[in-house]
Coordinates of C-alpha atoms in Angstrom, one line a residue:
Chain A
M1 CA 109.5 161.3 -112.9
I2 CA 106.2 161.8 -111.0
L3 CA 106.4 165.6 -111.3
L4 CA 106.8 165.1 -115.0
F5 CA 103.5 163.3 -115.2
Y6 CA 101.6 166.1 -113.4
I7 CA 103.2 168.9 -115.4
A8 CA 102.5 167.1 -118.7
G9 CA 98.9 166.4 -117.5
A10 CA 98.4 170.1 -116.7
V11 CA 99.9 171.1 -120.2
A12 CA 97.5 168.6 -121.8
V13 CA 94.4 169.9 -120.1
I14 CA 95.3 173.6 -120.7
S15 CA 96.0 173.1 -124.3
T16 CA 92.9 171.0 -124.8
V17 CA 90.9 173.9 -123.3
A18 CA 92.6 176.2 -125.7
V19 CA 91.6 173.9 -128.6
I20 CA 87.9 174.0 -127.8
L21 CA 87.9 177.8 -127.2
Q22 CA 90.1 178.8 -130.2
T23 CA 88.5 180.6 -133.2
N24 CA 91.4 180.3 -135.5
I25 CA 91.5 176.7 -136.8
V26 CA 95.2 176.5 -137.5
H27 CA 96.0 177.8 -133.9
A28 CA 93.6 175.2 -132.6
L29 CA 95.4 172.5 -134.5
I30 CA 98.8 173.6 -133.1
Y31 CA 97.3 173.5 -129.6
L32 CA 96.0 170.0 -130.3
I33 CA 99.5 168.8 -131.4
L34 CA 100.8 170.3 -128.1
S35 CA 98.1 168.4 -126.1
L36 CA 98.9 165.1 -127.9
L37 CA 102.7 165.5 -127.2
A38 CA 101.9 166.2 -123.5
V39 CA 99.9 163.0 -123.4
A40 CA 102.8 161.2 -125.1
V41 CA 105.0 162.4 -122.2
C42 CA 102.4 160.9 -119.8
F43 CA 102.6 157.6 -121.6
Y44 CA 106.3 157.6 -121.2
V45 CA 106.1 158.2 -117.5
L46 CA 103.5 155.5 -117.1
G47 CA 105.9 153.0 -118.5
A48 CA 104.7 152.7 -122.1
P49 CA 107.6 154.1 -124.2
F50 CA 106.4 152.4 -127.4
A51 CA 102.9 153.9 -127.1
A52 CA 104.5 157.3 -126.4
V53 CA 106.6 157.1 -129.6
L54 CA 103.6 156.0 -131.6
E55 CA 101.5 158.8 -130.2
A56 CA 104.1 161.3 -131.3
I57 CA 104.6 159.8 -134.8
V58 CA 101.1 158.7 -135.7
Y59 CA 98.9 161.1 -133.8
A60 CA 100.9 164.3 -133.6
G61 CA 102.7 163.5 -136.9
A62 CA 100.5 161.8 -139.5
I63 CA 96.9 162.5 -138.4
M64 CA 97.6 166.2 -137.6
V65 CA 99.3 166.6 -141.0
L66 CA 96.2 165.1 -142.6
F67 CA 94.1 167.7 -140.8
L68 CA 96.5 170.5 -141.9
F69 CA 96.2 169.4 -145.5
V70 CA 92.4 169.5 -145.4
I71 CA 92.4 172.9 -143.7
M72 CA 94.7 174.2 -146.5
M73 CA 92.4 172.7 -149.1
L74 CA 89.3 174.3 -147.6
N75 CA 91.2 177.6 -147.6
M76 CA 89.3 179.3 -144.8
G77 CA 90.7 182.7 -144.0
Q78 CA 89.7 185.7 -141.9
H79 CA 86.1 185.2 -142.9
S80 CA 85.9 181.9 -141.1
I81 CA 87.4 183.3 -137.9
D82 CA 84.7 186.0 -137.8
Q83 CA 82.1 183.4 -138.5
E84 CA 83.5 181.2 -135.6
R85 CA 83.4 184.2 -133.3
S86 CA 79.8 184.9 -134.1
W87 CA 78.9 181.3 -133.4
M88 CA 80.6 181.3 -130.0
G89 CA 78.3 183.3 -127.8
P90 CA 78.3 182.5 -124.1
K91 CA 74.8 181.1 -124.5
V92 CA 76.1 178.3 -126.6
W93 CA 78.5 177.1 -123.8
I94 CA 76.3 177.0 -120.8
V95 CA 74.1 173.9 -121.2
P96 CA 76.8 171.6 -122.8
S97 CA 79.3 172.6 -120.1
I98 CA 76.9 171.9 -117.3
L99 CA 75.9 168.6 -118.7
A100 CA 79.5 167.5 -119.4
S101 CA 80.6 168.6 -115.9
V102 CA 77.8 166.6 -114.3
L103 CA 78.9 163.5 -116.2
L104 CA 82.6 164.2 -115.3
A105 CA 81.6 164.6 -111.6
Q106 CA 79.9 161.2 -111.7
L107 CA 82.9 159.6 -113.4
L108 CA 85.2 161.1 -110.9
T109 CA 83.1 159.9 -108.0
V110 CA 83.4 156.3 -109.3
I111 CA 87.1 156.6 -110.2
T112 CA 88.1 157.9 -106.8
Q113 CA 86.8 154.7 -105.1
Y114 CA 89.7 152.8 -106.5
D115 CA 92.9 152.9 -104.5
H116 CA 96.0 151.5 -106.1
E117 CA 99.5 152.8 -106.7
L118 CA 100.9 152.6 -110.2
A119 CA 104.4 151.0 -110.0
L120 CA 105.6 152.7 -113.2
T121 CA 107.5 149.7 -114.4
T122 CA 108.5 149.9 -118.1
V123 CA 106.8 147.5 -120.5
D124 CA 109.0 147.8 -123.5
V125 CA 108.6 147.1 -127.2
M126 CA 109.7 143.4 -126.9
E127 CA 106.8 142.4 -124.7
V128 CA 104.3 144.4 -126.8
S129 CA 105.4 142.9 -130.1
A130 CA 105.6 139.4 -128.7
L131 CA 101.9 139.7 -127.8
L132 CA 101.0 141.5 -131.0
F133 CA 102.4 138.7 -133.2
G134 CA 101.3 136.0 -130.8
P135 CA 97.8 135.8 -129.4
Y136 CA 96.7 139.1 -131.0
V137 CA 97.7 138.4 -134.6
L138 CA 94.1 138.2 -135.7
A139 CA 93.5 141.7 -134.3
V140 CA 96.5 143.0 -136.3
E141 CA 95.0 141.5 -139.5
L142 CA 91.6 143.0 -138.7
A143 CA 93.4 146.4 -138.2
S144 CA 95.0 146.1 -141.6
L145 CA 91.5 145.4 -143.1
L146 CA 90.1 148.4 -141.3
L147 CA 92.9 150.6 -142.7
L148 CA 92.4 149.3 -146.2
A149 CA 88.6 150.1 -145.9
G150 CA 89.5 153.5 -144.6
L151 CA 91.9 154.1 -147.5
V152 CA 89.3 153.0 -150.1
A153 CA 86.5 155.1 -148.5
A154 CA 88.7 158.2 -148.2
Y155 CA 89.8 157.9 -151.9
H156 CA 86.2 157.5 -153.0
L157 CA 84.8 160.3 -150.9
A158 CA 87.5 162.9 -151.7
K159 CA 87.3 162.1 -155.5
K160 CA 85.5 164.7 -157.6
Chain B
M1 CA 108.8 156.4 -103.7
E2 CA 108.2 156.3 -107.5
S3 CA 104.5 155.9 -107.9
I4 CA 101.4 157.7 -109.0
P5 CA 97.9 156.8 -107.6
I6 CA 95.8 155.2 -110.4
E7 CA 93.0 157.7 -109.8
H8 CA 95.2 160.6 -111.0
G9 CA 95.8 158.9 -114.4
L10 CA 92.1 158.1 -114.8
I11 CA 91.1 161.6 -113.7
L12 CA 93.3 163.1 -116.4
A13 CA 91.7 160.8 -119.0
G14 CA 88.2 161.7 -117.7
I15 CA 88.9 165.5 -117.8
L16 CA 90.3 165.2 -121.4
F17 CA 87.2 163.2 -122.4
A18 CA 84.8 165.7 -120.9
L19 CA 86.6 168.6 -122.6
G20 CA 86.3 166.7 -125.9
L21 CA 82.6 166.2 -125.3
V22 CA 82.1 169.9 -124.6
G23 CA 83.8 170.6 -127.9
V24 CA 81.6 168.2 -129.8
L25 CA 78.5 169.6 -128.3
T26 CA 79.3 173.3 -128.7
R27 CA 81.2 173.8 -132.0
R28 CA 79.4 174.3 -135.3
N29 CA 82.5 174.0 -137.5
I30 CA 82.7 170.4 -138.6
V31 CA 86.5 170.4 -138.6
F32 CA 86.4 171.4 -134.9
V33 CA 83.9 168.6 -134.2
L34 CA 86.3 166.1 -135.7
M35 CA 89.2 167.5 -133.7
S36 CA 87.1 167.2 -130.5
L37 CA 86.3 163.5 -131.4
E38 CA 90.1 163.0 -131.7
I39 CA 90.5 164.4 -128.2
M40 CA 87.9 161.9 -126.9
I41 CA 89.5 158.9 -128.6
N42 CA 92.9 160.0 -127.3
A43 CA 91.5 160.2 -123.8
S44 CA 90.2 156.7 -124.0
G45 CA 93.6 155.5 -125.2
L46 CA 95.1 157.2 -122.1
A47 CA 92.8 155.3 -119.9
F48 CA 93.9 152.0 -121.5
I49 CA 97.6 153.0 -121.0
V50 CA 96.9 153.7 -117.3
A51 CA 95.2 150.3 -117.0
A52 CA 98.3 148.7 -118.7
S53 CA 100.5 150.4 -116.2
R54 CA 98.3 149.2 -113.3
W55 CA 98.5 145.6 -114.3
E56 CA 102.2 145.9 -115.5
H57 CA 101.2 144.1 -118.7
A58 CA 101.3 144.9 -122.4
D59 CA 97.6 144.1 -123.2
G60 CA 96.6 147.7 -122.6
Q61 CA 99.2 149.0 -125.0
I62 CA 97.9 146.6 -127.7
M63 CA 94.4 148.0 -127.1
F64 CA 95.9 151.5 -127.5
L65 CA 97.5 150.4 -130.9
M66 CA 94.0 149.3 -132.0
I67 CA 92.5 152.6 -130.9
L68 CA 95.3 154.4 -132.9
T69 CA 94.4 152.4 -136.0
L70 CA 90.7 153.2 -135.5
A71 CA 91.5 156.9 -135.1
A72 CA 93.6 157.0 -138.3
A73 CA 90.9 155.3 -140.3
E74 CA 88.2 157.5 -138.8
V75 CA 90.1 160.7 -139.6
A76 CA 90.7 159.6 -143.2
V77 CA 87.0 158.9 -143.8
G78 CA 85.9 162.0 -141.8
L79 CA 88.1 164.3 -143.7
G80 CA 87.0 162.8 -147.0
L81 CA 83.4 163.5 -145.9
I82 CA 84.3 167.1 -144.9
I83 CA 85.9 167.7 -148.4
Q84 CA 82.7 166.3 -150.0
M85 CA 80.5 168.5 -147.8
Y86 CA 82.5 171.6 -148.6
R87 CA 82.2 170.9 -152.3
R88 CA 78.4 170.5 -152.2
Y89 CA 77.5 173.3 -149.7
H90 CA 80.5 175.6 -149.7
T91 CA 80.5 175.8 -145.9
V92 CA 81.7 173.9 -142.9
D93 CA 78.6 174.7 -140.8
I94 CA 77.1 171.4 -139.6
N95 CA 73.6 173.1 -139.4
V96 CA 73.2 173.0 -143.2
L97 CA 73.3 169.2 -143.0
S98 CA 70.1 169.1 -140.9
Q99 CA 68.0 169.8 -144.0
M100 CA 67.8 166.4 -145.7
K101 CA 66.6 166.0 -149.2
G102 CA 64.8 162.7 -149.8

């Protein structure tokens, strides 16, 4: 089980690197789906099977299909791959990479001060839904409002 | 012994977040920028799941559900904006948006 976490983590990191280096947008999307599925495996190992299932269905399923539809609508072919390649000189990468790695190093210094073992006990759907429809019912209602607002905004923006 | 140190989960989340940040800062195609934002949101969700695992409680998972909802709404609006931008400027280069017309 522990080995599963590290392998899935490595897959997630490698495929995420592939996403940000890729010039073909459809390939990048496939790598992103791979990365999300690897993170779903991590969730499962960490004892959150419900979150893992939702990650696979909602993220890797629904949201990525939405991306795919938009990419198909924009209909970017070989022209866009050449354009991406011309935008991706090594000069573009240096400063953002250095800045992000400085921030990452600071974050890691803080994180490594904590010392606690994760017990990997499974928190199953029952407990999550009991909380979701108990103390957090207002948050669920607010989430539904947010989704409704997103729906109206997406319809209005994508309309001719 | 079946256990993972909490740092390793948080380090994974931090690495994914930093990779998403690099993507947002470097790419000029707006679809790639939105994808990198998804990576960052997903990394913060992973951090919440790690915290849920540390306290052996479902609160972190509920926060992840909220993040999932937020990501779905954000992607819907973002993709609508991308379609609108492509219709007006016939490009996905974010640099054309820097010239605002009053």
